[in-house]
Short mmCIF file of C-alpha atoms and ligand atoms in Angstrom, two decimals:
data_model
loop_
_atom_site.label_atom_id
_atom_site.label_comp_id
_atom_site.label_asym_id
_atom_site.label_seq_id
_atom_site.Cartn_x
_atom_site.Cartn_y
_atom_site.Cartn_z
CA MET A 1 -21.42 -50.07 26.23
CA ALA A 2 -22.21 -46.47 27.05
CA ARG A 3 -25.73 -45.67 27.64
CA ALA A 4 -25.66 -43.09 25.18
CA ARG A 5 -25.58 -45.48 22.65
CA THR A 6 -28.89 -47.68 23.43
CA CYS A 7 -31.19 -45.29 25.14
CA MET A 8 -34.69 -44.99 23.95
CA PRO A 9 -35.54 -43.08 25.56
CA CYS A 10 -33.26 -41.30 26.65
CA THR A 11 -32.87 -39.06 30.08
CA ILE A 12 -31.37 -35.58 28.83
CA VAL A 13 -29.94 -32.46 30.65
CA ILE A 14 -30.51 -29.36 28.62
CA LYS A 15 -27.89 -26.17 30.48
CA LEU A 16 -28.68 -22.86 29.32
CA GLY A 17 -25.81 -19.80 30.02
CA THR A 18 -26.49 -16.81 31.06
CA SER A 19 -25.55 -15.27 27.65
CA SER A 20 -28.38 -17.81 26.09
CA ILE A 21 -31.31 -16.39 28.26
CA VAL A 22 -30.77 -12.64 29.02
CA HIS A 23 -29.04 -10.50 26.56
CA GLU A 24 -25.71 -9.69 27.07
CA THR A 25 -25.99 -5.70 27.43
CA THR A 26 -29.64 -5.03 27.90
CA HIS A 27 -30.42 -7.96 30.24
CA GLN A 28 -33.75 -8.47 28.42
CA PRO A 29 -34.93 -12.24 28.40
CA LEU A 30 -33.87 -13.68 24.92
CA LEU A 31 -37.57 -15.06 24.33
CA SER A 32 -37.53 -16.33 20.95
CA THR A 33 -34.16 -18.73 22.25
CA LEU A 34 -36.22 -19.70 25.23
CA SER A 35 -39.23 -20.01 23.16
CA ALA A 36 -37.33 -22.79 20.87
CA VAL A 37 -36.27 -24.41 23.89
CA VAL A 38 -39.34 -24.70 25.57
CA GLU A 39 -40.77 -26.11 22.05
CA THR A 40 -37.80 -28.43 21.96
CA VAL A 41 -38.36 -29.94 25.52
CA LEU A 42 -42.24 -30.76 24.45
CA LYS A 43 -40.73 -32.19 21.20
CA LEU A 44 -38.17 -34.54 23.02
CA ARG A 45 -40.96 -35.17 25.82
CA SER A 46 -43.59 -36.18 23.03
CA LEU A 47 -41.00 -38.74 22.18
CA GLY A 48 -40.71 -40.33 25.45
CA HIS A 49 -37.70 -38.52 26.72
CA LYS A 50 -36.96 -37.23 29.82
CA VAL A 51 -35.55 -33.77 30.06
CA VAL A 52 -34.28 -31.67 33.17
CA LEU A 53 -33.36 -28.14 32.35
CA VAL A 54 -30.43 -26.30 34.14
CA SER A 55 -30.98 -22.32 33.94
CA SER A 56 -28.64 -19.59 35.09
CA GLY A 57 -30.01 -16.43 34.55
CA ALA A 58 -31.29 -15.22 37.93
CA ILE A 59 -28.43 -12.35 38.19
CA GLY A 60 -29.24 -11.72 34.90
CA VAL A 61 -32.85 -11.20 35.25
CA GLY A 62 -32.23 -9.73 38.62
CA LEU A 63 -29.87 -7.04 37.18
CA LYS A 64 -32.62 -6.09 34.36
CA ARG A 65 -35.29 -5.75 37.49
CA MET A 66 -32.97 -3.27 39.22
CA GLU A 67 -32.10 -1.80 35.95
CA ILE A 68 -28.28 -2.03 37.12
CA PRO A 69 -26.09 -2.01 34.11
CA SER A 70 -23.31 -4.80 34.93
CA ARG A 71 -22.99 -8.08 37.34
CA PRO A 72 -21.42 -6.65 40.59
CA LYS A 73 -18.05 -7.83 41.70
CA VAL A 74 -19.14 -8.40 45.10
CA LEU A 75 -20.73 -11.64 45.88
CA SER A 76 -23.55 -10.35 48.53
CA LYS A 77 -24.83 -8.16 45.64
CA SER A 78 -24.82 -10.86 43.13
CA GLN A 79 -26.68 -13.17 45.84
CA ALA A 80 -29.27 -10.12 46.20
CA LEU A 81 -29.59 -9.78 42.42
CA ALA A 82 -30.22 -14.02 42.48
CA ALA A 83 -32.78 -13.74 44.77
CA ILE A 84 -34.31 -10.57 42.87
CA GLY A 85 -34.31 -12.58 39.45
CA GLN A 86 -34.97 -16.07 40.49
CA GLY A 87 -38.51 -15.78 40.90
CA ARG A 88 -38.85 -13.84 37.88
CA LEU A 89 -36.86 -16.64 35.93
CA ILE A 90 -38.85 -19.47 37.44
CA ALA A 91 -41.87 -17.38 36.34
CA LEU A 92 -40.86 -16.87 32.99
CA TRP A 93 -40.35 -20.47 32.58
CA ASP A 94 -43.47 -21.71 33.89
CA SER A 95 -45.24 -18.91 31.68
CA LEU A 96 -43.66 -20.54 28.53
CA PHE A 97 -44.07 -24.08 29.41
CA SER A 98 -47.38 -23.60 30.62
CA HIS A 99 -48.60 -22.14 26.92
CA LEU A 100 -48.29 -26.07 25.94
CA GLY A 101 -49.27 -27.58 29.09
CA GLN A 102 -46.16 -28.88 30.51
CA PRO A 103 -45.79 -28.60 34.14
CA ILE A 104 -42.30 -27.27 35.50
CA ALA A 105 -40.69 -27.77 39.00
CA GLN A 106 -37.83 -25.89 40.39
CA ILE A 107 -34.95 -27.28 42.19
CA LEU A 108 -32.00 -24.97 43.96
CA LEU A 109 -29.15 -26.80 44.84
CA THR A 110 -25.83 -25.66 46.60
CA ARG A 111 -22.68 -27.75 46.72
CA GLY A 112 -23.20 -28.11 50.60
CA ASP A 113 -26.72 -30.27 49.87
CA ILE A 114 -24.89 -32.56 47.78
CA SER A 115 -22.02 -32.94 49.79
CA ASP A 116 -24.11 -34.52 52.66
CA ARG A 117 -25.45 -37.87 51.34
CA THR A 118 -28.91 -37.86 52.81
CA ARG A 119 -29.45 -34.68 51.14
CA TYR A 120 -27.87 -35.73 48.00
CA LEU A 121 -30.26 -38.93 47.87
CA ASN A 122 -32.96 -36.59 48.72
CA ALA A 123 -32.24 -34.65 45.70
CA VAL A 124 -32.18 -37.42 43.35
CA ASN A 125 -35.41 -39.09 44.61
CA THR A 126 -36.86 -35.93 44.00
CA LEU A 127 -35.70 -35.24 40.63
CA THR A 128 -36.48 -39.07 39.83
CA GLU A 129 -39.87 -38.41 40.92
CA LEU A 130 -40.74 -35.55 38.89
CA LEU A 131 -39.30 -36.84 35.93
CA SER A 132 -41.41 -39.92 36.45
CA MET A 133 -44.42 -37.60 37.05
CA GLY A 134 -43.89 -36.09 33.72
CA VAL A 135 -42.46 -32.91 34.73
CA VAL A 136 -39.46 -30.57 33.65
CA PRO A 137 -37.55 -29.84 36.79
CA ILE A 138 -35.44 -26.83 36.31
CA VAL A 139 -32.23 -26.68 38.29
CA ASN A 140 -30.41 -23.98 39.48
CA GLU A 141 -27.94 -23.14 42.03
CA ASN A 142 -29.35 -21.67 45.29
CA ASP A 143 -26.98 -18.24 44.81
CA THR A 144 -28.61 -16.57 47.63
CA ILE A 145 -26.70 -19.31 50.37
CA SER A 146 -24.23 -20.42 48.15
CA VAL A 147 -21.33 -18.67 50.19
CA SER A 148 -18.22 -19.13 48.81
CA GLU A 149 -17.15 -22.24 50.30
CA ILE A 150 -20.35 -24.45 49.00
CA LYS A 151 -20.43 -23.24 45.06
CA PHE A 152 -20.53 -24.92 42.49
CA GLY A 153 -19.27 -21.43 40.75
CA ASP A 154 -20.65 -22.10 37.25
CA ASN A 155 -23.86 -23.73 35.98
CA ASP A 156 -21.67 -25.99 33.79
CA THR A 157 -20.64 -27.97 36.75
CA LEU A 158 -23.95 -28.05 38.16
CA SER A 159 -25.34 -29.82 35.32
CA ALA A 160 -22.72 -32.23 34.93
CA ILE A 161 -23.09 -33.01 38.66
CA THR A 162 -26.92 -33.02 37.91
CA SER A 163 -26.54 -35.45 35.10
CA GLY A 164 -24.71 -38.02 37.18
CA MET A 165 -27.47 -37.67 39.81
CA ILE A 166 -29.94 -39.23 37.43
CA HIS A 167 -27.88 -41.07 35.41
CA ALA A 168 -28.51 -39.29 32.39
CA ASP A 169 -27.49 -40.24 28.64
CA TYR A 170 -26.85 -36.74 27.40
CA LEU A 171 -25.47 -33.60 28.71
CA PHE A 172 -26.50 -30.38 25.87
CA LEU A 173 -24.62 -27.52 26.95
CA LEU A 174 -26.04 -24.66 24.95
CA THR A 175 -23.92 -21.56 24.69
CA ASP A 176 -23.36 -18.94 22.29
CA VAL A 177 -20.86 -21.14 20.26
CA ASP A 178 -21.75 -24.10 18.23
CA GLY A 179 -18.83 -26.16 19.75
CA LEU A 180 -15.47 -26.66 20.60
CA TYR A 181 -12.57 -25.16 18.52
CA THR A 182 -9.20 -25.04 18.44
CA ALA A 183 -9.24 -21.15 19.11
CA ASN A 184 -11.61 -18.52 19.22
CA PRO A 185 -13.63 -18.77 16.03
CA ARG A 186 -15.42 -15.35 15.98
CA LYS A 187 -11.21 -13.80 16.24
CA ASP A 188 -9.45 -16.40 14.11
CA PRO A 189 -10.23 -17.70 10.91
CA ASN A 190 -8.22 -20.64 10.93
CA ALA A 191 -10.16 -21.87 14.17
CA GLN A 192 -10.79 -25.34 13.72
CA ALA A 193 -13.88 -27.06 14.70
CA ILE A 194 -13.56 -30.23 16.86
CA GLU A 195 -16.41 -32.94 16.16
CA VAL A 196 -15.68 -35.33 18.79
CA VAL A 197 -13.58 -35.64 21.94
CA ASP A 198 -12.86 -38.67 23.41
CA SER A 199 -10.35 -37.35 26.08
CA VAL A 200 -10.64 -33.95 27.71
CA GLN A 201 -7.37 -34.19 29.16
CA ALA A 202 -5.80 -34.93 25.30
CA ILE A 203 -7.67 -31.71 24.09
CA ARG A 204 -6.74 -29.23 26.60
CA SER A 205 -3.32 -28.82 25.13
CA GLN A 206 -5.15 -28.16 21.70
CA VAL A 207 -7.72 -25.54 22.37
CA SER A 208 -7.62 -22.04 23.35
CA THR A 209 -10.33 -21.81 26.27
CA LYS A 210 -9.25 -18.44 27.41
CA THR A 211 -11.01 -16.02 24.91
CA LEU A 212 -14.56 -17.80 25.19
CA GLY A 213 -17.26 -16.74 27.63
CA SER A 214 -19.52 -14.11 28.00
CA HIS A 215 -19.52 -10.67 30.50
CA LEU A 216 -22.48 -12.24 32.48
CA GLY A 217 -21.86 -15.82 33.11
CA THR A 218 -18.89 -17.09 35.04
CA GLY A 219 -18.42 -20.21 33.18
CA GLY A 220 -16.51 -19.70 29.74
CA MET A 221 -15.51 -22.87 27.54
CA GLU A 222 -12.97 -24.12 30.63
CA SER A 223 -15.65 -24.72 32.99
CA LYS A 224 -17.19 -26.61 29.96
CA LEU A 225 -14.26 -29.26 29.11
CA ILE A 226 -14.36 -29.50 33.11
CA ALA A 227 -18.16 -30.18 32.92
CA ALA A 228 -17.93 -32.42 30.03
CA GLU A 229 -15.11 -34.73 32.17
CA ILE A 230 -17.35 -34.69 35.41
CA ALA A 231 -20.18 -36.08 32.90
CA ALA A 232 -17.81 -38.51 31.17
CA GLU A 233 -16.45 -40.34 34.16
CA VAL A 234 -20.01 -40.75 35.21
CA GLY A 235 -21.21 -42.03 31.79
CA VAL A 236 -23.24 -39.28 30.23
CA ALA A 237 -22.28 -38.25 26.49
CA THR A 238 -22.04 -34.33 26.41
CA ALA A 239 -22.87 -32.16 23.32
CA ILE A 240 -21.88 -28.34 23.14
CA CYS A 241 -24.13 -26.91 20.81
CA SER A 242 -25.68 -23.51 19.96
CA SER A 243 -28.29 -21.92 22.10
CA LYS A 244 -29.88 -20.28 18.76
CA HIS A 245 -30.64 -23.64 17.49
CA PRO A 246 -31.99 -25.70 20.28
CA GLU A 247 -34.10 -27.62 17.93
CA ARG A 248 -30.72 -29.26 16.89
CA ILE A 249 -30.81 -31.33 20.38
CA LEU A 250 -33.11 -33.94 18.93
CA ASP A 251 -30.96 -34.09 15.50
CA ILE A 252 -27.84 -34.69 17.34
CA ILE A 253 -28.99 -37.48 19.51
CA ASN A 254 -30.33 -39.16 16.30
CA TYR A 255 -27.05 -38.40 14.18
CA ASP A 256 -25.10 -39.97 17.37
CA LYS A 257 -27.51 -42.80 17.20
CA ALA A 258 -27.28 -43.21 13.42
CA THR A 259 -23.31 -42.66 13.34
CA ARG A 260 -22.95 -45.16 16.33
CA VAL A 261 -25.30 -47.86 14.49
CA ALA A 262 -23.16 -47.20 11.56
CA SER A 263 -20.09 -47.50 13.41
CA HIS A 264 -21.35 -51.05 14.52
CA SER A 265 -21.89 -52.33 11.42
CA GLY A 266 -18.16 -53.30 10.37
CA PRO A 267 -14.79 -52.12 11.14
CA GLY A 268 -13.62 -48.64 9.80
CA THR A 269 -17.28 -47.53 9.23
CA PRO A 270 -17.19 -43.52 9.12
CA ARG A 271 -18.33 -40.58 10.71
CA GLU A 272 -20.30 -38.32 8.78
CA PRO A 273 -18.03 -35.08 7.55
CA GLY A 274 -19.14 -31.91 9.75
CA SER A 275 -21.68 -31.05 7.11
CA GLY A 276 -22.90 -27.16 7.81
CA ARG A 277 -19.89 -26.42 10.07
CA SER A 278 -18.00 -23.44 9.74
CA SER A 279 -14.78 -25.34 9.60
CA PRO A 280 -13.26 -27.38 6.81
CA THR A 281 -11.31 -29.34 9.17
CA PRO A 282 -13.31 -31.08 11.97
CA LEU A 283 -10.88 -32.83 14.38
CA ARG A 284 -11.37 -35.72 16.78
CA VAL A 285 -9.25 -35.93 19.50
CA SER A 286 -8.82 -38.97 21.32
CA THR A 287 -7.52 -40.45 24.58
CA PRO A 288 -4.01 -41.50 24.39
CA SER A 289 -2.44 -44.69 24.29
CA GLY A 290 -0.05 -44.14 27.11
CA PRO A 291 0.76 -41.07 29.37
CA SER A 292 2.50 -38.68 26.61
CA SER A 293 1.28 -40.86 23.59
CA THR A 294 -0.78 -38.73 21.02
CA THR A 295 -3.31 -39.87 18.82
CA SER A 296 -2.29 -40.61 14.76
CA GLU A 297 -4.42 -37.08 14.11
CA GLU A 298 -2.21 -35.46 16.62
CA THR A 299 0.87 -36.91 15.13
CA THR A 300 -0.01 -36.30 11.26
CA PRO A 301 0.97 -33.22 9.85
CA GLY A 302 -1.42 -31.25 7.48
CA PRO A 303 -5.39 -31.32 7.45
CA ARG A 304 -7.08 -33.25 10.18
CA THR A 305 -9.92 -34.15 8.16
CA LEU A 306 -11.33 -37.70 8.97
CA SER A 307 -11.06 -40.01 6.11
CA LEU A 308 -14.28 -41.30 4.83
CA PRO A 309 -15.29 -44.48 2.92
CA SER A 310 -19.09 -44.86 2.05
CA ILE A 311 -21.49 -46.68 4.40
CA PRO A 312 -24.69 -48.27 3.37
CA THR A 313 -26.99 -46.09 5.33
CA PRO A 314 -26.34 -42.69 5.51
CA PRO A 315 -26.43 -41.06 9.20
CA PRO A 316 -28.51 -37.81 8.80
CA GLU A 317 -26.44 -34.57 8.40
CA ARG A 318 -24.33 -34.00 11.20
CA PRO A 319 -25.56 -30.80 13.16
CA PRO A 320 -23.03 -29.10 14.35
CA HIS A 321 -21.75 -29.56 17.77
CA THR A 322 -18.84 -31.27 19.68
CA LEU A 323 -19.49 -34.45 21.21
CA PHE A 324 -17.71 -35.44 24.30
CA THR A 325 -17.99 -39.53 24.46
CA PRO A 326 -18.88 -41.05 27.97
CA SER A 327 -16.40 -43.29 29.55
CA ALA A 328 -17.12 -47.08 28.81
CA THR A 329 -16.56 -47.56 32.74
CA PRO A 330 -18.58 -45.20 34.55
CA MET A 331 -17.85 -44.78 37.86
CA ARG A 332 -20.12 -46.06 40.53
CA ASP A 333 -22.68 -43.36 41.97
CA LEU A 334 -20.61 -43.35 45.41
CA LYS A 335 -17.70 -43.01 43.95
CA SER A 336 -18.96 -40.05 41.48
CA TRP A 337 -20.43 -38.60 44.45
CA THR A 338 -17.30 -38.35 46.65
CA SER A 339 -15.20 -37.78 43.65
CA HIS A 340 -16.90 -34.53 42.92
CA THR A 341 -17.95 -33.30 46.23
CA LEU A 342 -15.19 -33.82 47.98
CA TRP A 343 -12.53 -35.01 46.11
CA PRO A 344 -9.53 -32.69 45.67
CA ALA A 345 -9.24 -32.14 41.87
CA GLY A 346 -6.00 -30.49 41.96
CA SER A 347 -3.68 -28.65 43.76
CA VAL A 348 -2.67 -24.97 44.66
CA VAL A 349 1.01 -24.18 45.47
CA ILE A 350 1.86 -22.02 48.08
CA ASP A 351 4.82 -20.59 49.40
CA ALA A 352 6.37 -20.47 52.61
CA GLY A 353 4.94 -17.31 53.95
CA ALA A 354 1.60 -18.47 53.16
CA HIS A 355 2.07 -21.66 54.68
CA THR A 356 3.17 -20.10 57.91
CA VAL A 357 0.15 -18.11 58.11
CA LEU A 358 -2.55 -20.35 57.41
CA SER A 359 -1.16 -22.12 60.03
CA ARG A 360 -1.93 -19.70 62.20
CA ARG A 361 -5.83 -19.92 63.70
CA GLU A 362 -6.31 -16.04 63.18
CA SER A 363 -5.86 -16.80 59.21
CA GLY A 364 -9.51 -18.26 59.16
CA GLY A 365 -8.04 -20.85 56.45
CA ARG A 366 -8.09 -18.52 53.91
CA LEU A 367 -5.85 -17.77 51.29
CA LEU A 368 -4.80 -14.81 49.44
CA PRO A 369 -3.86 -14.96 45.48
CA ALA A 370 -0.62 -13.43 46.89
CA GLY A 371 0.55 -16.32 48.45
CA VAL A 372 -0.14 -18.72 45.61
CA VAL A 373 2.90 -19.93 43.15
CA GLY A 374 1.24 -22.20 41.02
CA VAL A 375 -1.78 -24.27 40.36
CA ILE A 376 -1.18 -28.05 39.41
CA GLY A 377 -4.35 -30.07 37.47
CA THR A 378 -7.69 -28.89 36.58
CA PHE A 379 -10.54 -28.03 38.93
CA ALA A 380 -13.80 -25.78 39.07
CA SER A 381 -14.71 -23.17 41.94
CA GLY A 382 -16.08 -25.07 44.42
CA GLN A 383 -14.22 -27.92 43.95
CA ALA A 384 -11.73 -29.30 46.78
CA VAL A 385 -8.26 -28.68 46.35
CA ARG A 386 -5.26 -29.81 48.14
CA ILE A 387 -2.93 -27.15 49.50
CA VAL A 388 0.88 -28.08 48.77
CA ILE A 389 4.34 -26.26 49.12
CA ARG A 390 7.63 -26.70 47.12
CA ARG A 391 10.99 -27.40 48.05
CA ARG A 392 14.08 -28.85 45.96
CA THR A 393 14.62 -32.54 46.61
CA GLY A 394 16.95 -33.45 48.64
CA MET A 395 15.99 -31.79 51.73
CA THR A 396 15.36 -33.50 54.71
CA GLN A 397 12.26 -35.51 55.35
CA GLU A 398 10.73 -38.13 56.88
CA PRO A 399 10.71 -40.91 54.38
CA GLU A 400 7.32 -42.08 55.85
CA GLN A 401 6.06 -39.08 55.48
CA ILE A 402 6.36 -38.87 51.84
CA THR A 403 3.96 -40.61 49.15
CA THR A 404 4.21 -39.32 45.66
CA ILE A 405 1.81 -38.19 43.23
CA SER A 406 1.41 -38.22 39.48
CA THR A 407 0.15 -34.88 38.52
CA SER A 408 1.17 -34.36 34.80
CA SER A 409 0.42 -36.70 31.76
CA THR A 410 3.88 -36.74 31.01
CA ILE A 411 4.57 -38.43 34.60
CA LYS A 412 4.55 -42.22 35.30
CA ARG A 413 1.03 -43.09 36.41
CA THR A 414 0.32 -45.65 38.72
CA TYR A 415 -2.75 -46.32 41.14
CA ALA A 416 -3.03 -47.93 44.45
CA THR A 417 -5.87 -50.43 44.80
CA ASP A 418 -7.48 -50.40 47.86
CA SER A 419 -7.53 -46.87 48.91
CA PRO A 420 -10.25 -44.71 48.43
CA MET A 421 -7.90 -42.34 46.57
CA SER A 422 -7.30 -44.80 44.12
CA GLU A 423 -9.80 -43.53 41.49
CA PRO A 424 -8.61 -44.36 37.91
CA GLY A 425 -7.74 -40.88 36.68
CA THR A 426 -6.90 -39.56 40.11
CA PRO A 427 -3.02 -39.25 41.04
CA ALA A 428 -1.51 -42.38 42.33
CA ILE A 429 -0.34 -42.27 46.01
CA GLN A 430 2.52 -44.06 47.08
CA PRO A 431 4.70 -44.60 49.95
CA ALA A 432 8.10 -43.10 49.11
CA ALA A 433 10.84 -44.24 51.69
CA SER A 434 12.30 -44.74 48.09
CA LEU A 435 10.51 -42.51 45.47
CA THR A 436 11.66 -45.11 42.91
CA SER A 437 10.08 -47.82 44.76
CA SER A 438 6.89 -49.75 43.72
CA ILE A 439 3.66 -49.08 44.77
CA SER A 440 2.23 -51.16 47.50
CA THR A 441 -0.75 -49.98 49.64
CA ILE A 442 -1.28 -46.78 51.65
CA GLU A 443 -1.68 -49.01 55.06
CA HIS A 444 2.37 -48.36 55.17
CA LEU A 445 1.84 -44.86 56.02
CA PRO A 446 1.76 -44.41 59.69
CA ARG A 447 -1.56 -43.89 61.29
CA ALA A 448 -1.43 -40.09 61.60
CA MET A 449 -0.85 -40.12 58.17
CA SER A 450 -3.71 -42.53 56.62
CA ILE A 451 -5.79 -41.19 53.84
CA ASP A 452 -9.83 -41.03 54.26
CA SER A 453 -11.96 -39.42 51.73
CA ASN A 454 -12.39 -36.51 54.13
CA PRO A 455 -9.79 -34.12 52.66
CA VAL A 456 -10.63 -31.52 55.65
CA SER A 457 -10.42 -34.38 58.56
CA ASN A 458 -7.38 -36.20 57.22
CA PRO A 459 -5.73 -34.95 54.61
CA SER A 460 -2.47 -37.00 53.22
CA PRO A 461 0.67 -35.55 53.00
CA LEU A 462 2.48 -35.99 49.50
CA VAL A 463 5.25 -35.38 47.52
CA THR A 464 5.55 -34.87 43.67
CA THR A 465 8.70 -35.48 41.63
CA TRP A 466 8.88 -34.35 38.40
CA GLU A 467 10.13 -37.36 36.44
CA ASP A 468 10.01 -35.88 33.17
CA GLU A 469 9.36 -32.70 31.48
CA PRO A 470 6.10 -30.82 33.26
CA ARG A 471 3.15 -30.20 30.63
CA ALA A 472 3.34 -26.83 29.15
CA ASP A 473 0.61 -25.76 31.85
CA ASP A 474 2.54 -26.58 34.71
CA ARG A 475 5.68 -24.61 33.20
CA ASP A 476 4.96 -21.14 34.12
CA ASP A 477 4.73 -22.34 37.38
CA PHE A 478 7.56 -24.81 38.18
CA PRO A 479 11.48 -23.80 37.19
CA THR A 480 12.63 -27.46 35.64
CA SER A 481 16.00 -26.37 34.62
CA GLY A 482 18.38 -28.47 36.41
CA ALA A 483 15.87 -28.13 39.32
CA ASP A 484 13.97 -31.15 41.08
CA TRP A 485 11.20 -29.93 42.90
CA GLU A 486 9.21 -31.81 45.19
CA ILE A 487 5.69 -30.85 45.80
CA PHE A 488 4.53 -31.54 49.35
CA GLU A 489 0.84 -31.50 50.88
CA VAL A 490 0.10 -29.47 54.13
CA GLY A 491 -3.58 -29.14 54.08
CA ARG A 492 -6.68 -29.09 52.01
CA GLY A 493 -9.18 -26.30 51.33
CA LEU A 494 -12.16 -25.23 48.72
CA ALA A 495 -11.45 -23.29 45.58
CA ASN A 496 -13.44 -19.92 45.01
CA TYR A 497 -11.53 -19.84 41.55
CA ASN A 498 -11.30 -22.56 39.08
CA SER A 499 -7.87 -23.53 38.08
CA ALA A 500 -7.42 -21.32 35.08
CA GLN A 501 -8.66 -18.08 37.24
CA ILE A 502 -6.40 -18.83 39.95
CA LYS A 503 -3.29 -19.11 37.74
CA ARG A 504 -4.44 -16.00 36.43
CA VAL A 505 -4.29 -14.11 39.82
CA LYS A 506 -1.56 -15.65 41.42
CA GLY A 507 1.00 -13.95 43.10
CA THR A 508 -0.94 -10.84 43.02
CA LYS A 509 -2.98 -8.68 45.26
CA SER A 510 -6.87 -9.42 46.07
CA SER A 511 -7.76 -6.48 44.41
CA ASN A 512 -6.45 -7.36 41.36
CA ILE A 513 -8.82 -10.27 41.05
CA PRO A 514 -11.88 -7.75 39.36
CA HIS A 515 -9.44 -6.32 36.89
CA VAL A 516 -7.88 -9.66 36.08
CA LEU A 517 -11.05 -11.95 36.02
CA GLY A 518 -13.67 -9.27 35.38
CA TYR A 519 -15.86 -9.95 38.89
CA ALA A 520 -14.42 -11.44 42.11
CA ASP A 521 -16.85 -13.58 44.43
CA SER A 522 -13.99 -13.37 47.14
CA GLU A 523 -10.65 -11.95 48.25
CA TYR A 524 -9.57 -15.18 48.90
CA VAL A 525 -8.79 -18.09 46.30
CA VAL A 526 -8.93 -20.65 48.71
CA GLU A 527 -11.33 -21.01 51.95
CA ASN A 528 -11.79 -23.46 54.69
CA VAL A 529 -7.96 -24.46 54.63
CA THR A 530 -7.36 -26.69 57.16
CA ILE A 531 -3.62 -26.74 57.52
CA ARG A 532 -2.15 -30.73 58.80
CA ILE A 533 1.35 -30.09 58.39
CA PRO A 534 2.69 -26.94 59.90
CA PRO A 535 5.71 -25.39 58.75
N1 VHF B 1 -26.90 -19.34 39.11
C1 VHF B 1 -26.21 -18.25 38.53
C2 VHF B 1 -25.44 -18.04 37.06
C3 VHF B 1 -23.82 -18.69 37.38
C4 VHF B 1 -23.19 -18.74 36.05
O1 VHF B 1 -22.81 -17.34 35.79
O2 VHF B 1 -23.46 -19.81 35.06
P1 VHF B 1 -23.52 -19.64 33.80
O3 VHF B 1 -23.81 -18.48 33.12
O4 VHF B 1 -23.76 -20.66 32.88
O5 VHF B 1 -21.74 -19.70 33.60
C5 VHF B 1 -27.29 -17.19 38.12
O6 VHF B 1 -28.46 -17.96 37.77
O7 VHF B 1 -27.43 -16.18 37.54
#
């Protein structure tokens, strides 16, 4: 049973994005929102809950201090503004919490900090100690020293990793909408609110994440899905809800507990309808039973409101929010650490020219968007990615150098059992002397091709074959009509942008990045690339 069903008191992480902390255009701090957050945290604390805040806003506060109208496109300028703003941001929080006698602490992290196991454990110990002292830790990315290869990139990802570090029960992503919708609710009157998500993978095909997100933040809805996915894997329930109503956090916890109690009181016990929601047809999206299967909600035409028989003790009114249910079998700490700090979360497909350039020492291991032809999977900026090339099947290849990887929900998934790469949810790796051969262990790979958990020191070669229709996401990247493309891993690197962003800038010049994305932290889409298999 997931912890979120039983915790009392609970450990709660509350993340506020930039748009919830400063006004989007004036950059004035949103004092009423911040005060309401402080009151909510105090209320939660008075009930015995432990609370960690993840607060963005350093750059936004820095913009106001320097009277600069918009977020700079250049990384070093953003870092300077973060240095200016972070002190004032934490002073603001300290001032608000001090009025209610609540001590706080500042924790600034980079991905580099938590990639080192000792430093990671030190951060865990400090957070744990602070919570046991009754302090509210306030976490932000250490922007000033977060060069692109060690950046989390957005605080949604940071908050999910923080949740895993302290084995939180709930992660609340407070934002400028009251949950996840099938489309942008500000623009599309038919946008449907989604109440419960059991599978982030399944929800991706049903929602549009492109249109949400503010000018100041870097996150947006896609990064919230990534965060929810990371949190779910480590056993944390994630709720997306409105930063205008932080007091609803307690209502959401009560509602979640009440509905879980109710749902355990008998089979078929219902969930409360989305009272107070702006959408009349809330959805629940569950894990597909197989790679290409869909839930009954997904396949049943017409309105997809849940049917709700009566229950003996009705749960409280459902506050607007989207709840992502945690995995019933969360990863162990070490696995989650390895997975989310070093593990390649996806692949960037490059062309032959980029492969040649990256293989030269003078390239510095930096990949320009012009050399990218596709993106596979979903990853956040700062995560490790595979660098892969594509070619038609049937080309000469040493059989023992070929492994296969499943990259799409429509592709048969199998998992090796004895390797560090055999996390559920990660692609299957299998020797492919025959691509249809059954899976065995990776010891069959030649020593030079053996796989360890360090992507830089020992990336593994792999080949992807499309055994089925690629997902819609993949379709624009890979021609499928009559073509069997193989994807062959040649190296690994660290993404400077998330998968959706790299898709948008692939094949273009670096100078286009600010125009397409609205900002540019780097002219390179992937850095620290180590090519292990030269052209
Ligand atoms: N660490 C940065 C925030 C990064 C960011 O943009 O986060 P978010 O607003 O949550 O998308 C800051 O404090 O300004």
